[in-house]
Amino acid sequence: MVIQKEKKSCGQVVEEWKEFVWNPRTHQFMGRTGTSWAFILLFYLVFYGFLTAMFTLTMWVMLQTVSDHTPKYQDRLATPGLMIRPKTENLDVIVNVSDTESWDQHVQKLNKFLEPYNDSIQAQKNDVCRPGRYYEQPDNGVLNYPKRACQFNRTQLGDCSGIGDPTHYGYSTGQPCVFIKMNRVINFYAGANQSMNVTCVGKRDEDAENLGSFVMFPANGNIDLMYFPYYGKKFHVNYTQPLVAVKFLNVTPNVEVNVECRINAANIATDDERDKFAGRVAFKLRINKT
Amino acid sequence: MYSCLDLSGHVVLFELGQLYPGITMEFGKTRGRVTPQELNPSSGPKPKRVPKMVGRRKKEKVKRKKNKANIEELKKEVVMDDHKLTLEELSRRYSVDLTKGLRPEKAQEILDRDGPNTLTPPPTTPEWVKFCKQLFGGFSILLWTGAILCFVAYGIQTYFNEEPTKDNLYLGIVLAVVVFITGCFSYYQEAKSSKIMESFKSMVPQQALVIRGGEKMQINVQNVVVGDLVEVKGGDRIPADIRLISAQGCKVDNSSLTGESEPQSRFPHFTHENLLETRNICFFSTNCVEGTARGIVIATGDSTVMGRIASLTSGLAVGQTPIATEIKHFIHIITMVAVFLGVSFFGLSLMLGYSWLKAVIFLIGIIVANVPEGLLVTVTVCLTLTAKRMAKKNCLVKNLEAVETLGSTSIICSDKTGTLTQNRMTVAHLWFDKTTYEADTSEEQTVNTFAKDSDTWFILARIAGLCNRADFKPDQETLPIAKRATTGDASESALLKFIEQSYSSVKEMREKSPKVAEIPFNSTNKYQISIHLREDSSQTHVLLMKGAPERILAFCSSYLLNGQEYSMDEEMKEAFQNAYLELGGLGERVLGFCFLNLPNTFSKGFKFNTDEVNFPMENFCFVGLISMIDPPRPAVPEAVCKCRSAGIKVIMVTGDHPITAKAIAKGVGIISEGTETAEDTTAQLKVHVRQIDSRDVKAIVVHGSDLKDMSSAQLDEILRNYTEIVFARTSPQQKLIIVEGCQRQGNVVAATGDGVNDSPALKKADIGIAMGITGSDVSKQAADMILLDDNFASIVTGVEEGRLIFDNLKKSIAYTLTSNIPEITPFLLFIILGIPLPLGTITILCIDLGTDMVPAISLAYESAESDIMKRAPRDPKNDKLVNYRLIGMAYGQIGMIQALAGFFTYFVILAENGFKPADLLGIRHDWENSYVNDLEDSYGQQWTFEQRKILEFTCQTGFFVSIVIVQWADLIICKTRRNSVFQQGMKNKILIFGILEETFLAAFLCYTPGMDMALRMYPLKIFWWLCAIPYSILIFIYDEVRKFAIRNHPGGWLERETYY
């Protein structure tokens, strides 16, 4: 009955560790002498140097094959998503009418968001296009010919344009504007040559009741075909995304209202089970009034 | 040791009170202790067991503490005095009538007091404890820790409402399930082998013939009590330890106790101080071979000599198996790596501005990611496969870990009888016509090459056949002669078979010359005479005699040479002496043969009186000598030679005579040709033993009685300094001392044994090997492995398998660990670069528990790279299963290449979908935010959360597939550690199957409809499968170059740093 291992005392363990870290007899640091460390480090330096080179090479080769114009695959973007502005943390637009600070940040965001839509900027940079048809700009033999964008003027947003608006997009009066936009997808012909519009409803029956009435700008929530297709940010520099503004006029105060807006377009499915933002957007609206 | 001096002046050893009741069985008058019996005067004079009872109570308390003392005691010889008593004293001590036996009521009383006469089975571990051991032992701990950490992380996440991902919960559950299933699997495996164990047990209840109240009765052995008068006859199993009071030609086979297979005669006289040596005691569970005897039971059940050894076996502490040590070491390394990585990235993530909570989750995640989920299964399956393969080669392994232990073995302590030898006396040499002839001793015994035409041979054969009491058992005509069972003792059977084989039918011979009278062999005469009618002239008789050669020669006045009778001369006597010495020196048992044609006065019908000899007993004619030996098994010398080249020392431990032991040792190569013991050298040089430099002598035969007086330091010295060691005349207990001595030298010791007495040594040895055919149940219980054919050569094949599996486990582990790096680095880069997670938990599990599994196991089928039996046994201190070189290779080199392959695929998929690598840095925050549904890619397109998640999972699938592809190369390079794959070949079909299997599995996981819902794996474009191929090729080329350098610069830097 030989006891195989004697229990080491704490001091011994510390001593052993010390010796492992620096052994003065053999001049070993962490079990290796200086030369040994030098060799192994050199080995790994060369090894990893080579690996980095190889990786860089393969990456470079791969990036050469990737076009600047369009991504190779777009099959994941068959259905563009919808999104709202102002963008909040959890997509809930909460407005305390009496508390200026609660909506001021939304207003600031919107101001910033809508700045490029100012008529002056649009007129300066973008073309006036013919509504109701796609604004196609083929390369016509010139590779990656820069594309022009169509004007979307802020004034088209009517009461929600915020131009000279003392109500701050309606936030100060409890009639907030929410802007809806559709995700950009390169070479996507939204609507399949038919007109399309955005509609909003309360998600459930009680939501519909609480939602009250609203107005949309442009009228009917229309999105014009002339804003499509999109040619990518590199060549379609001043592209202006079309917007639909929804002004909620008499939302029942102090209640959370689930709103769902969706786009009605021939080639955009809005019933994806997994993706709740495919062709639609859901958000919460709450107007707190005292 | 608790000892106290009682009133009668005897030292009573309480410790041994229970275990060695004999010691306390002093024939005492009054005892110094007041006991219930003493208080009750009517209970009569039976206080001799009192100390035992006191001792038992005491013992319970001190049992734990004194365990060590017990075992030390076990190694000493037994002290008992029943054998010294006269019959009257015996009768008085046990208050039993020596003719009528105990009164039945009394017997019942004693039975109630002492309990049944059975060996307490070794305390079997309850099944649930065994199960828990499988569940929580060794490697499982690592996985359990991982699982618990996962649950902790999940707990933290839910408590603080952090990202509602359930990955940690799932991972924890999967880990727990994996350990649980593997635990069940190994439990099932072990249960299966213990089932086989149970089948060994004979279920037939043994009967004993006792005389109680003057009546003979058959009772179950378990009801035999101390003091019973029992009768045993040939063929019986001795029911308890018995002191004989009368015997007629009784012989017992004590092999299960002493290892000596030669039957010993038993008679009532006290012959030896030592209980084990004296001839008037028969021991429990030994066998009575022939004759009858009566005796008084002096000990039953656990108190018997056998019982004490058996019960003490369970008290022996057993060291860890080498593989358990290895796994512990491996866990240390893995834990160190995991904690190092975890802590450094914990710090890093804090520096990067993650919250404490996130950092802790990362820390746990990284630690858990280091757990190789599949390795436990792989190791278990590999060991099981080898155990199966070993079982096919007649090594039944009782517990899986023993599989590898056999491979690490550096010393084998082997029995002689039955393991190294055939356990069958066989005629080895004949000497007649002044010439020595060799007989064939192989198991087949086909060729016989000696002068069969000599007339002397005819006469010798007739004497051997006729003056012989052995006979074949009936109905065996179909069997080869060598395999037939016989009645009679070993030497006579050997002669019988030999004559039957090389001369003619003994039966016919006996019919033609019927036996008229005989004087059987006895130990005082040392000869045997039989008188037969002559075959040629049926009216006269011939007297045939065989016996100890020197006795035979003394009767002879003439000798036979080529059939002619010559008168005895000095020259013949000298020739005889030389022959006798020569054969005796070979360790063979020599018998002399002579005859006398009786004159006509003793014609047919003469009444020969064998008690008062009325026929001539002198002037016999000497014919020749026949010598016998229990020959080595045919495969053993080769096996021993293999052991030697494999650096394994074979030590023979036997109860046999040193000369026989040495002869067999030389025969099988344990003492190699040309090596001499000190005694040999002295005999040659005619100098004293002390004058020989002990350093020149490599072989030694140690006598048991010398061993008894040796200190452990002296024993150590012997074990260190001699390469070829034989222990002869050892008592069973000494085997344990020898095993311990070997272990003190840091050796991994395998010990074989069959007797109950061997079981302590079997238990103590790193791997105890019991004999499947001759082994006792107790020894099988104590052993780790059972040799189904009792053949030493099977051990060597076992060793080979054990070594192979160690090598292959290394490869398997190297293979499995490699994929750990491509599994961890994604998470690390996810943290520090803020890129979308390149490889998720589910995909990691798909690799570890899916695609990697079969290939890793297939490495267990890999054949050896070189002759593994030509290298020294593994040095358990320095040659580890997993060392830093293996980790360096797996993690630092191959793993890194694999990780790059994965990342390359990942970046390709992202880039081709619109996210170029540069834009991914730091994207994590928005990417993971499910409310950001307009995330912009490099082209200005906007992605919803779900869309980019699908893309992310596609990337993860791509990463997964890349790992599978680089694991192809890894598997091929892991086939060998030194050789090129081109040298090794691709003969391992299982491995090829493994490659195909993992590929198909990957494709299945990738393309099966519904997998996007079930495992979130998405179909890949074909091109994405190919991204990893350059890296796969790189792995292959790199490792071939590395191995080429290792082969060409043995001992070079690369070998020292990367050869695992």
CSV table of C-alpha atoms in Angstrom, one decimal, chain A residues 1-2 4 32 36 39-40 43-44 47-48 50-52 54-55 58-59 62-63 65-77 79-83 85 87-91 181-186 230 232-233 241 274-275 277-278, chain B residues 67-68 71 315 317 319-320 740 764 884 888 892-893 896-897 900 903-904 907-908 911-914 916-917 930-934 936-944 946-947 950-951 954 1012-1013 1016 1018 1021 1024 1030-1031 1034 1038 1053-1054 1057:
chain,number,residue,atom,x,y,z
A,1,MET,CA,0.0,0.0,0.0
A,2,VAL,CA,2.3,2.6,-1.2
A,4,GLN,CA,1.5,7.2,-4.7
A,32,ARG,CA,12.6,27.1,-21.7
A,36,SER,CA,14.9,27.8,-26.9
A,39,PHE,CA,13.9,29.4,-31.7
A,40,ILE,CA,10.3,28.6,-30.9
A,43,PHE,CA,9.5,29.4,-35.7
A,44,TYR,CA,6.0,30.7,-35.0
A,47,PHE,CA,5.0,30.2,-39.6
A,48,TYR,CA,2.4,32.8,-38.8
A,50,PHE,CA,3.6,32.7,-43.9
A,51,LEU,CA,0.0,32.0,-42.9
A,52,THR,CA,-0.8,35.7,-42.9
A,54,MET,CA,-1.3,33.1,-47.6
A,55,PHE,CA,-4.5,34.4,-46.1
A,58,THR,CA,-6.4,34.3,-51.0
A,59,MET,CA,-8.4,37.2,-49.7
A,62,MET,CA,-11.3,36.7,-53.7
A,63,LEU,CA,-11.8,40.5,-53.6
A,65,THR,CA,-13.5,38.6,-58.2
A,66,VAL,CA,-16.0,40.7,-56.3
A,67,SER,CA,-17.6,43.4,-58.5
A,68,ASP,CA,-17.9,47.0,-57.3
A,69,HIS,CA,-21.1,47.3,-59.1
A,70,THR,CA,-23.4,44.6,-57.7
A,71,PRO,CA,-22.9,41.9,-55.2
A,72,LYS,CA,-22.6,38.5,-56.6
A,73,TYR,CA,-25.6,37.1,-54.8
A,74,GLN,CA,-28.8,38.9,-53.8
A,75,ASP,CA,-31.0,36.0,-53.1
A,76,ARG,CA,-31.3,36.9,-49.5
A,77,LEU,CA,-32.8,40.3,-50.4
A,79,THR,CA,-38.1,41.0,-50.3
A,80,PRO,CA,-37.0,44.4,-49.2
A,81,GLY,CA,-37.7,45.3,-45.6
A,82,LEU,CA,-39.6,48.3,-44.3
A,83,MET,CA,-38.4,50.6,-41.6
A,85,ARG,CA,-38.2,57.0,-38.8
A,87,LYS,CA,-35.8,55.2,-35.3
A,88,THR,CA,-36.0,54.4,-31.6
A,89,GLU,CA,-34.5,51.8,-29.4
A,90,ASN,CA,-37.3,49.3,-29.6
A,91,LEU,CA,-39.3,50.8,-32.4
A,181,LYS,CA,-39.1,53.9,-46.0
A,182,MET,CA,-38.4,50.8,-47.9
A,183,ASN,CA,-34.9,49.1,-47.9
A,184,ARG,CA,-32.7,49.7,-50.8
A,185,VAL,CA,-31.9,46.7,-52.9
A,186,ILE,CA,-29.7,47.0,-56.0
A,230,TYR,CA,-31.3,51.5,-57.2
A,232,GLY,CA,-25.7,50.9,-55.5
A,233,LYS,CA,-24.0,53.6,-53.4
A,241,GLN,CA,-35.0,57.1,-50.9
A,274,ARG,CA,-39.8,34.5,-39.9
A,275,ASP,CA,-39.0,38.0,-41.1
A,277,PHE,CA,-39.8,43.3,-41.4
A,278,ALA,CA,-40.1,41.8,-44.9
B,67,ASN,CA,-5.8,-1.4,7.2
B,68,LYS,CA,-2.2,-0.9,6.4
B,71,ILE,CA,-1.8,-5.8,4.7
B,315,GLY,CA,-8.5,-4.0,1.6
B,317,ALA,CA,-5.5,0.3,-2.1
B,319,GLY,CA,-3.2,3.1,-7.6
B,320,GLN,CA,-4.6,5.0,-10.5
B,740,GLU,CA,5.3,-3.8,-4.7
B,764,LYS,CA,-2.0,-4.5,-6.2
B,884,TYR,CA,2.6,20.4,-25.1
B,888,GLY,CA,1.3,23.0,-30.1
B,892,GLY,CA,-0.7,26.4,-32.7
B,893,GLN,CA,-0.1,25.0,-36.2
B,896,MET,CA,-4.5,27.9,-37.1
B,897,ILE,CA,-4.5,26.9,-40.7
B,900,LEU,CA,-7.9,30.6,-41.6
B,903,PHE,CA,-12.5,32.6,-42.0
B,904,PHE,CA,-11.7,32.7,-45.6
B,907,PHE,CA,-15.4,36.3,-45.7
B,908,VAL,CA,-16.0,35.0,-49.2
B,911,ALA,CA,-18.3,39.6,-49.5
B,912,GLU,CA,-20.3,37.9,-52.3
B,913,ASN,CA,-23.5,38.8,-50.5
B,914,GLY,CA,-22.5,42.4,-50.2
B,916,LYS,CA,-16.9,43.4,-47.7
B,917,PRO,CA,-14.4,42.5,-45.0
B,930,SER,CA,-33.0,43.0,-34.0
B,931,TYR,CA,-34.6,46.5,-34.2
B,932,VAL,CA,-32.2,47.6,-36.8
B,933,ASN,CA,-33.8,46.4,-39.9
B,934,ASP,CA,-32.1,48.7,-42.4
B,936,GLU,CA,-26.5,49.0,-44.9
B,937,ASP,CA,-24.0,46.8,-46.6
B,938,SER,CA,-20.9,47.7,-48.7
B,939,TYR,CA,-23.2,48.4,-51.7
B,940,GLY,CA,-25.7,50.6,-50.0
B,941,GLN,CA,-28.3,47.9,-49.8
B,942,GLN,CA,-30.3,47.6,-46.6
B,943,TRP,CA,-30.8,44.4,-44.7
B,944,THR,CA,-33.4,43.4,-42.2
B,946,GLU,CA,-33.7,38.3,-40.3
B,947,GLN,CA,-32.1,38.7,-43.7
B,950,ILE,CA,-29.8,34.1,-42.5
B,951,LEU,CA,-26.7,35.3,-44.1
B,954,THR,CA,-25.1,30.7,-44.1
B,1012,ASP,CA,-32.8,26.0,-41.7
B,1013,MET,CA,-35.5,25.6,-39.2
B,1016,ARG,CA,-30.2,27.0,-38.7
B,1018,TYR,CA,-28.5,26.9,-44.9
B,1021,LYS,CA,-23.3,27.5,-53.2
B,1024,TRP,CA,-18.1,28.0,-51.2
B,1030,PRO,CA,-6.1,25.4,-50.7
B,1031,TYR,CA,-5.8,25.3,-46.9
B,1034,LEU,CA,-1.5,23.5,-47.2
B,1038,TYR,CA,3.1,21.3,-44.3
B,1053,TRP,CA,14.9,20.7,-33.3
B,1054,LEU,CA,11.7,20.0,-35.2
B,1057,GLU,CA,9.3,20.6,-30.6
